[in-house]
Amino acid sequence: MPTLVPGGDASGDPQASECLCTSPALLLPPDAEKTPGYWNEGARRRLKSALTLQPVAQRAKNIILFVGDGMGLSTMSAARIYKGQLAGGSGEENILAMETFPHLALAKTYTIDRQVPDSAGTGTAYLCGVKANAKTLGLSGAAVYGKCRTTFGNEVDSILHRARLEGKSVGIVTTTRVQHASPGAAYAHSASRSWYADANMPKEALRDGCKDIAYQLVHNTDINVILGGGRMYMTPKRTADPEYPEDPAQNGTRKDGLDLIAKWLSAKQGARYVWDKKGMDAVEDDSVSHLMGLFEPKDMKYELNRNTSTDPSIVEMTEKAIRILRRNPKGFFLFVEDEIDHGHHSGRAKQALMEAVMLDRAVARASELTSPSDTLTVVTADHSHVFTFGGNTLRGTSIFGLAPKKAKDKQAYTSILYGNGPGYSIRNGGRPAPSLRTAEDKDYRQQAAVPLEVETHSGEDVVVLAKGPMAHLFHGVQEQHYIAHAMAYATCLEPYAAEPGCRAARRASRGTLCSPQPLLALLALCVAAHVVGG
Protein backbone atom coordinates (compact mmCIF):
# COMPACT_ATOMS: atom_id res chain seq x y z
CA MET A 1 0.00 0.00 0.00
CA PRO A 2 1.15 3.60 -0.51
CA THR A 3 2.83 5.24 2.48
CA LEU A 4 1.66 8.51 4.07
CA VAL A 5 4.43 11.06 4.63
CA PRO A 6 4.34 14.75 5.52
CA GLY A 7 4.55 17.31 2.73
CA GLY A 8 8.09 18.00 1.55
CA ASP A 9 10.47 17.78 -1.38
CA ALA A 10 13.35 15.33 -1.49
CA SER A 11 15.30 17.75 -3.68
CA GLY A 12 15.76 20.08 -0.74
CA ASP A 13 14.61 23.04 -2.82
CA PRO A 14 13.50 25.65 -0.25
CA GLN A 15 10.98 27.15 -2.66
CA ALA A 16 9.39 23.75 -3.22
CA SER A 17 9.32 23.06 0.50
CA GLU A 18 7.68 26.42 1.13
CA CYS A 19 4.85 25.45 -1.19
CA LEU A 20 4.50 21.83 -0.13
CA CYS A 21 4.46 22.47 3.58
CA THR A 22 0.90 23.76 3.20
CA SER A 23 -0.15 20.56 1.41
CA PRO A 24 -1.89 17.61 3.04
CA ALA A 25 0.12 14.46 3.57
CA LEU A 26 1.26 12.87 0.34
CA LEU A 27 0.62 9.24 -0.49
CA LEU A 28 3.90 7.77 -1.58
CA PRO A 29 4.09 4.53 -3.60
CA PRO A 30 5.14 1.27 -1.92
CA ASP A 31 8.83 0.41 -1.68
CA ALA A 32 8.23 -2.52 -4.04
CA GLU A 33 8.02 -0.04 -6.91
CA LYS A 34 11.69 0.77 -6.45
CA THR A 35 12.72 -2.71 -7.62
CA PRO A 36 12.91 -3.71 -11.30
CA GLY A 37 11.14 -6.95 -10.48
CA TYR A 38 7.95 -5.12 -9.59
CA TRP A 39 7.70 -3.58 -13.06
CA ASN A 40 8.97 -6.63 -14.92
CA GLU A 41 6.42 -8.90 -13.28
CA GLY A 42 3.58 -6.47 -13.94
CA ALA A 43 4.54 -6.23 -17.60
CA ARG A 44 4.86 -10.02 -17.84
CA ARG A 45 1.30 -10.46 -16.54
CA ARG A 46 -0.03 -7.95 -19.03
CA LEU A 47 1.87 -9.56 -21.87
CA LYS A 48 0.45 -12.97 -20.97
CA SER A 49 -3.04 -11.51 -20.97
CA ALA A 50 -2.43 -9.84 -24.34
CA LEU A 51 -1.25 -13.11 -25.89
CA THR A 52 -4.53 -14.80 -24.97
CA LEU A 53 -6.66 -11.99 -26.38
CA GLN A 54 -8.90 -13.18 -29.21
CA PRO A 55 -11.57 -11.22 -31.11
CA VAL A 56 -15.17 -12.12 -30.35
CA ALA A 57 -16.41 -12.39 -33.92
CA GLN A 58 -20.04 -13.23 -33.21
CA ARG A 59 -22.75 -10.58 -33.55
CA ALA A 60 -23.86 -8.56 -30.54
CA LYS A 61 -27.37 -8.88 -29.14
CA ASN A 62 -27.06 -5.68 -27.10
CA ILE A 63 -25.09 -2.46 -27.39
CA ILE A 64 -24.37 0.10 -24.69
CA LEU A 65 -22.73 3.35 -25.79
CA PHE A 66 -21.29 5.48 -22.99
CA VAL A 67 -20.35 9.03 -23.92
CA GLY A 68 -18.41 11.23 -21.56
CA ASP A 69 -19.36 14.64 -22.92
CA GLY A 70 -16.10 16.58 -22.96
CA MET A 71 -14.03 13.63 -21.68
CA GLY A 72 -10.72 14.15 -23.45
CA LEU A 73 -7.63 12.10 -22.63
CA SER A 74 -6.41 14.66 -20.08
CA THR A 75 -9.78 14.45 -18.33
CA MET A 76 -9.63 10.65 -18.29
CA SER A 77 -6.13 10.69 -16.82
CA ALA A 78 -7.06 13.21 -14.13
CA ALA A 79 -10.28 11.30 -13.34
CA ARG A 80 -8.25 8.10 -12.93
CA ILE A 81 -6.07 9.82 -10.33
CA TYR A 82 -9.04 11.44 -8.59
CA LYS A 83 -10.93 8.15 -8.38
CA GLY A 84 -7.88 6.45 -6.93
CA GLN A 85 -7.43 9.22 -4.38
CA LEU A 86 -11.10 9.01 -3.40
CA ALA A 87 -10.40 5.34 -2.60
CA GLY A 88 -7.43 6.24 -0.42
CA GLY A 89 -4.60 5.61 -2.88
CA SER A 90 -2.04 7.92 -4.42
CA GLY A 91 -4.16 7.75 -7.57
CA GLU A 92 -1.71 7.46 -10.44
CA GLU A 93 -1.66 3.66 -10.42
CA ASN A 94 -5.47 3.43 -10.32
CA ILE A 95 -7.32 1.79 -13.22
CA LEU A 96 -10.70 3.00 -14.41
CA ALA A 97 -13.32 0.38 -15.23
CA MET A 98 -13.38 1.62 -18.82
CA GLU A 99 -9.61 1.19 -19.03
CA THR A 100 -9.96 -2.56 -18.60
CA PHE A 101 -11.62 -2.81 -22.02
CA PRO A 102 -9.27 -4.71 -24.36
CA HIS A 103 -9.83 -2.79 -27.59
CA LEU A 104 -9.40 0.89 -28.32
CA ALA A 105 -9.11 3.44 -31.08
CA LEU A 106 -8.77 7.17 -31.50
CA ALA A 107 -11.54 9.19 -33.15
CA LYS A 108 -11.08 12.44 -35.07
CA THR A 109 -13.75 14.86 -33.88
CA TYR A 110 -13.84 17.70 -36.43
CA THR A 111 -17.15 18.47 -38.10
CA ILE A 112 -17.67 19.40 -41.74
CA ASP A 113 -17.46 23.10 -40.95
CA ARG A 114 -15.34 23.27 -37.80
CA GLN A 115 -11.86 22.20 -36.77
CA VAL A 116 -12.98 22.26 -33.12
CA PRO A 117 -16.43 20.68 -32.86
CA ASP A 118 -19.60 20.97 -30.78
CA SER A 119 -21.70 18.19 -29.27
CA ALA A 120 -24.44 18.30 -31.91
CA GLY A 121 -22.19 17.72 -34.91
CA THR A 122 -20.22 15.04 -33.09
CA GLY A 123 -23.39 13.37 -31.81
CA THR A 124 -24.66 13.13 -35.36
CA ALA A 125 -21.36 11.50 -36.34
CA TYR A 126 -21.10 8.76 -33.68
CA LEU A 127 -24.86 8.05 -33.58
CA CYS A 128 -25.96 8.55 -37.19
CA GLY A 129 -22.79 7.61 -39.03
CA VAL A 130 -22.19 10.80 -41.02
CA LYS A 131 -20.16 13.90 -40.35
CA ALA A 132 -22.32 17.01 -40.18
CA ASN A 133 -22.21 20.74 -39.53
CA ALA A 134 -21.86 22.09 -36.02
CA LYS A 135 -25.04 22.84 -34.05
CA THR A 136 -27.22 20.63 -36.29
CA LEU A 137 -28.81 17.37 -35.16
CA GLY A 138 -29.56 14.25 -37.18
CA LEU A 139 -28.95 16.00 -40.50
CA SER A 140 -26.36 15.56 -43.23
CA GLY A 141 -23.86 18.26 -44.10
CA ALA A 142 -26.27 19.63 -46.71
CA ALA A 143 -28.34 21.16 -43.90
CA VAL A 144 -27.53 24.72 -42.81
CA TYR A 145 -27.53 25.71 -39.16
CA GLY A 146 -30.66 27.67 -38.22
CA LYS A 147 -32.32 27.25 -41.63
CA CYS A 148 -35.43 25.13 -41.15
CA ARG A 149 -36.07 24.47 -44.83
CA THR A 150 -32.71 22.73 -45.22
CA THR A 151 -33.93 20.04 -42.81
CA PHE A 152 -36.28 18.31 -45.21
CA GLY A 153 -34.67 15.63 -47.32
CA ASN A 154 -31.42 15.76 -45.36
CA GLU A 155 -32.46 13.67 -42.34
CA VAL A 156 -30.18 10.82 -41.22
CA ASP A 157 -31.34 8.11 -38.81
CA SER A 158 -29.44 7.18 -35.70
CA ILE A 159 -28.38 3.70 -34.69
CA LEU A 160 -30.87 3.96 -31.81
CA HIS A 161 -33.70 4.53 -34.28
CA ARG A 162 -32.53 1.66 -36.50
CA ALA A 163 -32.27 -0.66 -33.49
CA ARG A 164 -35.88 0.10 -32.57
CA LEU A 165 -37.04 -0.63 -36.13
CA GLU A 166 -35.39 -4.05 -35.80
CA GLY A 167 -37.45 -4.78 -32.70
CA LYS A 168 -34.83 -4.07 -30.07
CA SER A 169 -35.66 -2.03 -26.98
CA VAL A 170 -33.87 1.32 -26.81
CA GLY A 171 -33.08 3.82 -24.11
CA ILE A 172 -31.46 7.16 -23.29
CA VAL A 173 -29.82 8.07 -19.99
CA THR A 174 -28.24 11.50 -19.52
CA THR A 175 -27.33 13.94 -16.79
CA THR A 176 -28.28 16.80 -19.12
CA ARG A 177 -31.76 17.65 -20.36
CA VAL A 178 -32.95 14.82 -22.60
CA GLN A 179 -33.41 17.36 -25.40
CA HIS A 180 -29.74 18.36 -25.26
CA ALA A 181 -27.36 17.96 -28.19
CA SER A 182 -25.89 14.53 -27.44
CA PRO A 183 -29.11 12.64 -26.62
CA GLY A 184 -30.98 14.73 -29.20
CA ALA A 185 -28.84 13.27 -31.99
CA ALA A 186 -30.32 9.87 -31.15
CA TYR A 187 -33.85 10.80 -32.27
CA ALA A 188 -34.14 14.39 -33.59
CA HIS A 189 -33.63 16.07 -36.95
CA SER A 190 -33.11 19.75 -36.23
CA ALA A 191 -31.33 22.60 -37.95
CA SER A 192 -30.57 23.99 -34.51
CA ARG A 193 -29.55 22.16 -31.34
CA SER A 194 -31.15 25.01 -29.34
CA TRP A 195 -34.74 24.40 -30.48
CA TYR A 196 -35.58 22.57 -27.23
CA ALA A 197 -39.28 23.58 -27.27
CA ASP A 198 -41.42 25.60 -29.64
CA ALA A 199 -40.79 28.62 -27.42
CA ASN A 200 -37.09 28.41 -28.37
CA MET A 201 -37.76 28.46 -32.12
CA PRO A 202 -37.95 31.46 -34.47
CA LYS A 203 -41.34 32.15 -36.03
CA GLU A 204 -39.96 31.46 -39.50
CA ALA A 205 -38.93 27.94 -38.54
CA LEU A 206 -42.36 27.23 -37.08
CA ARG A 207 -44.07 28.56 -40.23
CA ASP A 208 -41.83 26.40 -42.41
CA GLY A 209 -42.97 23.27 -40.56
CA CYS A 210 -40.02 22.41 -38.32
CA LYS A 211 -40.71 20.77 -34.98
CA ASP A 212 -38.90 21.37 -31.71
CA ILE A 213 -36.66 18.70 -30.19
CA ALA A 214 -39.00 17.87 -27.29
CA TYR A 215 -41.84 17.25 -29.77
CA GLN A 216 -39.58 14.95 -31.77
CA LEU A 217 -38.60 13.06 -28.62
CA VAL A 218 -42.20 11.93 -28.28
CA HIS A 219 -43.07 11.48 -31.96
CA ASN A 220 -39.99 10.34 -33.92
CA THR A 221 -38.87 7.10 -32.28
CA ASP A 222 -40.55 4.72 -29.87
CA ILE A 223 -37.99 5.02 -27.07
CA ASN A 224 -38.54 2.61 -24.18
CA VAL A 225 -36.51 4.36 -21.49
CA ILE A 226 -35.88 8.12 -21.25
CA LEU A 227 -34.06 9.29 -18.10
CA GLY A 228 -32.53 12.73 -17.51
CA GLY A 229 -33.60 16.35 -17.12
CA GLY A 230 -35.75 18.64 -19.27
CA ARG A 231 -39.25 18.80 -17.74
CA MET A 232 -39.96 22.42 -18.69
CA TYR A 233 -39.82 21.76 -22.44
CA MET A 234 -42.52 19.10 -22.21
CA THR A 235 -45.43 21.03 -20.67
CA PRO A 236 -47.51 24.12 -21.54
CA LYS A 237 -46.40 27.60 -20.58
CA ARG A 238 -46.98 28.47 -16.91
CA THR A 239 -47.43 24.82 -15.91
CA ALA A 240 -46.01 24.65 -12.38
CA ASP A 241 -43.04 22.35 -11.90
CA PRO A 242 -43.79 19.48 -9.49
CA GLU A 243 -40.52 19.93 -7.61
CA TYR A 244 -40.34 23.72 -7.61
CA PRO A 245 -44.02 24.82 -7.73
CA GLU A 246 -43.28 28.24 -6.19
CA ASP A 247 -40.59 29.16 -8.72
CA PRO A 248 -42.11 30.47 -11.98
CA ALA A 249 -38.69 30.29 -13.68
CA GLN A 250 -39.03 26.48 -13.62
CA ASN A 251 -42.51 26.42 -15.18
CA GLY A 252 -43.34 24.78 -18.48
CA THR A 253 -42.42 26.76 -21.59
CA ARG A 254 -44.49 25.34 -24.46
CA LYS A 255 -46.52 27.91 -26.42
CA ASP A 256 -48.51 25.30 -28.38
CA GLY A 257 -50.31 24.12 -25.24
CA LEU A 258 -49.17 20.52 -25.67
CA ASP A 259 -48.51 18.33 -22.68
CA LEU A 260 -45.98 16.01 -24.25
CA ILE A 261 -45.64 13.89 -21.12
CA ALA A 262 -49.37 13.14 -21.12
CA LYS A 263 -49.27 12.49 -24.85
CA TRP A 264 -46.38 10.05 -24.46
CA LEU A 265 -48.15 8.20 -21.65
CA SER A 266 -51.45 7.89 -23.53
CA ALA A 267 -49.78 6.53 -26.65
CA LYS A 268 -48.03 3.59 -24.96
CA GLN A 269 -49.26 0.64 -22.98
CA GLY A 270 -47.29 -0.11 -19.84
CA ALA A 271 -45.80 3.40 -19.75
CA ARG A 272 -44.81 5.18 -16.55
CA TYR A 273 -43.65 8.75 -15.89
CA VAL A 274 -41.68 9.76 -12.79
CA TRP A 275 -39.98 12.99 -11.74
CA ASP A 276 -37.97 11.99 -8.67
CA LYS A 277 -35.78 9.18 -7.36
CA LYS A 278 -38.56 7.79 -5.18
CA GLY A 279 -40.80 7.40 -8.20
CA MET A 280 -38.06 5.73 -10.23
CA ASP A 281 -37.20 3.33 -7.43
CA ALA A 282 -40.85 2.33 -7.15
CA VAL A 283 -40.94 1.16 -10.78
CA GLU A 284 -40.74 -2.62 -10.87
CA ASP A 285 -38.71 -3.98 -13.74
CA ASP A 286 -41.46 -6.26 -15.05
CA SER A 287 -44.35 -3.85 -14.64
CA VAL A 288 -43.47 -1.33 -17.36
CA SER A 289 -42.41 -1.45 -20.98
CA HIS A 290 -41.71 2.30 -21.19
CA LEU A 291 -40.29 4.60 -18.53
CA MET A 292 -39.80 8.37 -18.75
CA GLY A 293 -38.05 10.01 -15.82
CA LEU A 294 -37.42 13.76 -15.96
CA PHE A 295 -35.71 14.79 -12.74
CA GLU A 296 -35.05 18.50 -13.26
CA PRO A 297 -36.64 21.34 -15.28
CA LYS A 298 -33.41 21.71 -17.30
CA ASP A 299 -30.13 19.84 -16.83
CA MET A 300 -29.64 17.59 -13.83
CA LYS A 301 -27.38 18.86 -11.07
CA TYR A 302 -23.70 18.05 -10.79
CA GLU A 303 -23.03 14.91 -8.76
CA LEU A 304 -21.32 16.98 -6.05
CA ASN A 305 -24.48 19.13 -5.79
CA ARG A 306 -27.04 16.36 -6.24
CA ASN A 307 -29.78 15.82 -3.68
CA THR A 308 -29.38 12.09 -3.23
CA SER A 309 -32.91 11.69 -1.86
CA THR A 310 -34.70 13.35 -4.79
CA ASP A 311 -32.46 12.86 -7.84
CA PRO A 312 -30.99 9.53 -9.00
CA SER A 313 -27.34 9.23 -9.95
CA ILE A 314 -26.17 8.23 -13.41
CA VAL A 315 -25.28 4.82 -11.94
CA GLU A 316 -28.83 4.33 -10.65
CA MET A 317 -30.40 5.51 -13.92
CA THR A 318 -28.14 3.22 -15.95
CA GLU A 319 -29.05 0.23 -13.82
CA LYS A 320 -32.78 0.96 -14.05
CA ALA A 321 -32.55 1.31 -17.84
CA ILE A 322 -30.67 -1.96 -18.29
CA ARG A 323 -33.06 -3.91 -16.07
CA ILE A 324 -36.01 -2.76 -18.17
CA LEU A 325 -34.39 -3.00 -21.61
CA ARG A 326 -32.80 -6.44 -21.17
CA ARG A 327 -36.22 -8.09 -20.89
CA ASN A 328 -36.51 -7.89 -24.69
CA PRO A 329 -35.25 -11.21 -26.14
CA LYS A 330 -34.23 -9.38 -29.32
CA GLY A 331 -31.80 -7.25 -27.35
CA PHE A 332 -31.39 -3.56 -26.73
CA PHE A 333 -29.45 -0.38 -27.50
CA LEU A 334 -28.72 2.02 -24.64
CA PHE A 335 -27.13 5.46 -24.87
CA VAL A 336 -25.64 6.81 -21.62
CA GLU A 337 -24.14 10.29 -21.33
CA ASP A 338 -22.57 12.16 -18.44
CA GLU A 339 -22.17 15.90 -18.74
CA ILE A 340 -18.52 16.34 -17.79
CA ASP A 341 -18.61 19.15 -20.32
CA HIS A 342 -20.54 21.66 -18.21
CA GLY A 343 -18.03 21.47 -15.38
CA HIS A 344 -15.22 22.27 -17.79
CA HIS A 345 -17.14 25.08 -19.47
CA SER A 346 -17.56 26.74 -16.08
CA GLY A 347 -13.87 26.23 -15.28
CA ARG A 348 -14.70 24.03 -12.29
CA ALA A 349 -12.42 21.02 -12.66
CA LYS A 350 -13.61 19.22 -9.53
CA GLN A 351 -17.19 19.20 -10.79
CA ALA A 352 -16.04 17.91 -14.19
CA LEU A 353 -13.80 15.17 -12.80
CA MET A 354 -16.45 13.93 -10.38
CA GLU A 355 -18.78 13.53 -13.36
CA ALA A 356 -16.10 11.48 -15.13
CA VAL A 357 -15.71 9.30 -12.04
CA MET A 358 -19.48 8.75 -11.96
CA LEU A 359 -19.52 7.78 -15.63
CA ASP A 360 -16.86 5.19 -14.88
CA ARG A 361 -18.93 3.85 -11.99
CA ALA A 362 -21.87 3.52 -14.38
CA VAL A 363 -19.63 1.60 -16.79
CA ALA A 364 -18.64 -0.73 -13.96
CA ARG A 365 -22.26 -1.31 -12.91
CA ALA A 366 -23.35 -1.98 -16.50
CA SER A 367 -20.60 -4.59 -16.77
CA GLU A 368 -22.03 -6.35 -13.72
CA LEU A 369 -25.51 -6.39 -15.23
CA THR A 370 -24.55 -7.63 -18.71
CA SER A 371 -22.30 -10.22 -20.31
CA PRO A 372 -19.45 -9.53 -22.76
CA SER A 373 -20.53 -12.66 -24.61
CA ASP A 374 -23.59 -10.88 -26.07
CA THR A 375 -23.18 -7.19 -25.19
CA LEU A 376 -20.90 -4.79 -27.03
CA THR A 377 -19.99 -1.93 -24.69
CA VAL A 378 -18.34 1.18 -26.12
CA VAL A 379 -17.02 4.16 -24.16
CA THR A 380 -15.98 7.36 -25.88
CA ALA A 381 -16.21 11.15 -25.81
CA ASP A 382 -17.69 13.61 -28.25
CA HIS A 383 -14.81 16.08 -27.90
CA SER A 384 -12.15 17.27 -25.49
CA HIS A 385 -11.51 20.55 -23.60
CA VAL A 386 -8.61 22.97 -23.12
CA PHE A 387 -7.95 21.29 -19.76
CA THR A 388 -4.56 20.08 -18.60
CA PHE A 389 -2.58 19.24 -15.49
CA GLY A 390 1.16 19.58 -15.01
CA GLY A 391 3.67 21.55 -12.97
CA ASN A 392 5.96 18.64 -11.99
CA THR A 393 3.73 17.65 -9.08
CA LEU A 394 4.97 14.86 -6.85
CA ARG A 395 3.51 11.38 -6.76
CA GLY A 396 0.41 11.29 -4.55
CA THR A 397 -0.27 15.03 -4.75
CA SER A 398 -3.97 15.84 -4.78
CA ILE A 399 -5.06 16.18 -8.38
CA PHE A 400 -6.47 19.58 -7.38
CA GLY A 401 -3.31 20.57 -5.51
CA LEU A 402 -0.51 23.04 -6.09
CA ALA A 403 2.65 22.65 -8.11
CA PRO A 404 5.72 22.14 -5.90
CA LYS A 405 7.45 25.31 -7.08
CA LYS A 406 6.13 28.80 -7.54
CA ALA A 407 5.77 30.44 -10.93
CA LYS A 408 7.96 33.20 -12.34
CA ASP A 409 5.64 35.78 -10.77
CA LYS A 410 6.52 34.34 -7.31
CA GLN A 411 2.96 33.04 -6.91
CA ALA A 412 1.73 29.51 -6.35
CA TYR A 413 -0.33 27.82 -9.05
CA THR A 414 -2.51 24.72 -9.31
CA SER A 415 -1.48 21.69 -11.30
CA ILE A 416 -4.80 21.89 -13.19
CA LEU A 417 -5.11 24.83 -15.58
CA TYR A 418 -7.33 25.82 -18.51
CA GLY A 419 -6.22 27.34 -21.80
CA ASN A 420 -9.14 29.77 -21.67
CA GLY A 421 -12.30 30.41 -19.69
CA PRO A 422 -13.80 32.21 -16.71
CA GLY A 423 -10.85 31.34 -14.46
CA TYR A 424 -8.75 34.15 -15.95
CA SER A 425 -8.14 36.75 -13.26
CA ILE A 426 -5.92 39.79 -12.75
CA ARG A 427 -5.95 41.57 -9.39
CA ASN A 428 -3.80 44.53 -8.44
CA GLY A 429 -1.90 44.13 -11.68
CA GLY A 430 -1.07 40.48 -11.18
CA ARG A 431 -2.30 36.93 -10.99
CA PRO A 432 -3.90 36.00 -7.65
CA ALA A 433 -2.20 33.14 -5.82
CA PRO A 434 -4.44 30.14 -5.10
CA SER A 435 -4.31 28.40 -1.74
CA LEU A 436 -4.65 24.67 -1.28
CA ARG A 437 -7.83 25.19 0.74
CA THR A 438 -9.57 27.19 -1.98
CA ALA A 439 -8.25 24.96 -4.78
CA GLU A 440 -9.86 21.89 -3.19
CA ASP A 441 -13.31 23.49 -3.13
CA LYS A 442 -15.79 21.88 -5.52
CA ASP A 443 -16.64 25.24 -7.11
CA TYR A 444 -13.11 26.60 -7.36
CA ARG A 445 -12.36 27.88 -10.85
CA GLN A 446 -8.86 26.95 -11.95
CA GLN A 447 -6.92 29.74 -13.59
CA ALA A 448 -7.11 30.23 -17.36
CA ALA A 449 -4.70 31.88 -19.78
CA VAL A 450 -7.30 33.71 -21.87
CA PRO A 451 -10.40 35.45 -20.48
CA LEU A 452 -13.64 33.97 -21.79
CA GLU A 453 -17.09 33.81 -20.25
CA VAL A 454 -17.23 30.09 -21.07
CA GLU A 455 -14.26 27.74 -21.50
CA THR A 456 -14.10 26.11 -24.93
CA HIS A 457 -13.82 22.66 -26.43
CA SER A 458 -10.55 21.49 -27.95
CA GLY A 459 -9.96 19.70 -31.19
CA GLU A 460 -7.70 16.74 -30.43
CA ASP A 461 -8.73 13.13 -30.97
CA VAL A 462 -10.73 11.28 -28.33
CA VAL A 463 -10.35 7.68 -27.21
CA VAL A 464 -12.82 4.89 -28.03
CA LEU A 465 -12.75 1.85 -25.72
CA ALA A 466 -14.70 -1.35 -26.45
CA LYS A 467 -15.36 -4.86 -25.18
CA GLY A 468 -17.66 -7.66 -26.23
CA PRO A 469 -18.74 -8.97 -29.65
CA MET A 470 -16.98 -7.22 -32.54
CA ALA A 471 -15.09 -4.93 -30.18
CA HIS A 472 -11.97 -5.56 -32.25
CA LEU A 473 -13.50 -3.38 -34.98
CA PHE A 474 -12.41 -0.42 -32.87
CA HIS A 475 -8.74 0.00 -33.75
CA GLY A 476 -6.32 2.56 -35.07
CA VAL A 477 -7.21 6.18 -35.79
CA GLN A 478 -10.69 6.56 -37.22
CA GLU A 479 -13.10 9.26 -38.26
CA GLN A 480 -15.69 9.72 -35.52
CA HIS A 481 -18.62 8.63 -37.70
CA TYR A 482 -16.98 5.18 -37.98
CA ILE A 483 -18.22 4.46 -34.44
CA ALA A 484 -21.85 4.26 -35.59
CA HIS A 485 -20.93 1.99 -38.51
CA ALA A 486 -18.93 -0.40 -36.34
CA MET A 487 -21.83 -0.66 -33.87
CA ALA A 488 -24.37 -1.17 -36.66
CA TYR A 489 -22.23 -3.91 -38.21
CA ALA A 490 -21.74 -5.56 -34.83
CA THR A 491 -25.48 -5.99 -34.27
CA CYS A 492 -26.70 -6.40 -37.88
CA LEU A 493 -28.45 -3.06 -38.25
CA GLU A 494 -28.86 -1.16 -41.50
CA PRO A 495 -26.93 -0.70 -43.69
CA TYR A 496 -25.28 -4.00 -42.65
CA ALA A 497 -28.36 -6.14 -41.99
CA ALA A 498 -27.61 -8.41 -44.96
CA GLU A 499 -23.97 -9.02 -44.06
CA PRO A 500 -22.74 -12.62 -43.53
CA GLY A 501 -23.74 -13.96 -40.16
CA CYS A 502 -26.73 -11.67 -39.71
CA ARG A 503 -29.38 -14.19 -40.75
CA ALA A 504 -28.11 -16.69 -38.20
CA ALA A 505 -28.01 -13.98 -35.53
CA ARG A 506 -31.62 -13.02 -36.23
CA ARG A 507 -32.74 -16.65 -36.20
CA ALA A 508 -31.09 -17.13 -32.82
CA SER A 509 -32.79 -13.98 -31.53
CA ARG A 510 -36.19 -15.09 -32.79
CA GLY A 511 -35.63 -18.52 -31.31
CA THR A 512 -35.43 -17.06 -27.84
CA LEU A 513 -38.92 -15.71 -28.29
CA CYS A 514 -40.36 -19.23 -28.19
CA SER A 515 -40.66 -21.25 -25.03
CA PRO A 516 -41.47 -24.99 -24.94
CA GLN A 517 -44.91 -24.44 -23.47
CA PRO A 518 -46.50 -22.71 -26.48
CA LEU A 519 -44.86 -25.19 -28.84
CA LEU A 520 -46.22 -28.16 -26.88
CA ALA A 521 -49.67 -26.58 -26.83
CA LEU A 522 -49.56 -26.09 -30.59
CA LEU A 523 -48.46 -29.70 -31.08
CA ALA A 524 -51.34 -30.91 -28.90
CA LEU A 525 -53.83 -28.89 -30.97
CA CYS A 526 -52.45 -30.35 -34.19
CA VAL A 527 -52.73 -33.93 -32.85
CA ALA A 528 -56.27 -33.28 -31.65
CA ALA A 529 -57.25 -31.87 -35.03
CA HIS A 530 -55.76 -34.89 -36.76
CA VAL A 531 -57.70 -37.27 -34.49
CA VAL A 532 -60.97 -35.43 -35.04
CA GLY A 533 -60.36 -35.25 -38.77
CA GLY A 534 -59.67 -39.02 -38.84
PDB file of C-alpha atoms in Angstrom, residues 155 239 249:
ATOM      1  CA  GLU A 155     -32.463  13.666 -42.339  1.00  0.00           C
ATOM      2  CA  THR A 239     -47.427  24.816 -15.906  1.00  0.00           C
ATOM      3  CA  ALA A 249     -38.688  30.287 -13.677  1.00  0.00           C
TER       4      ALA A 249
END
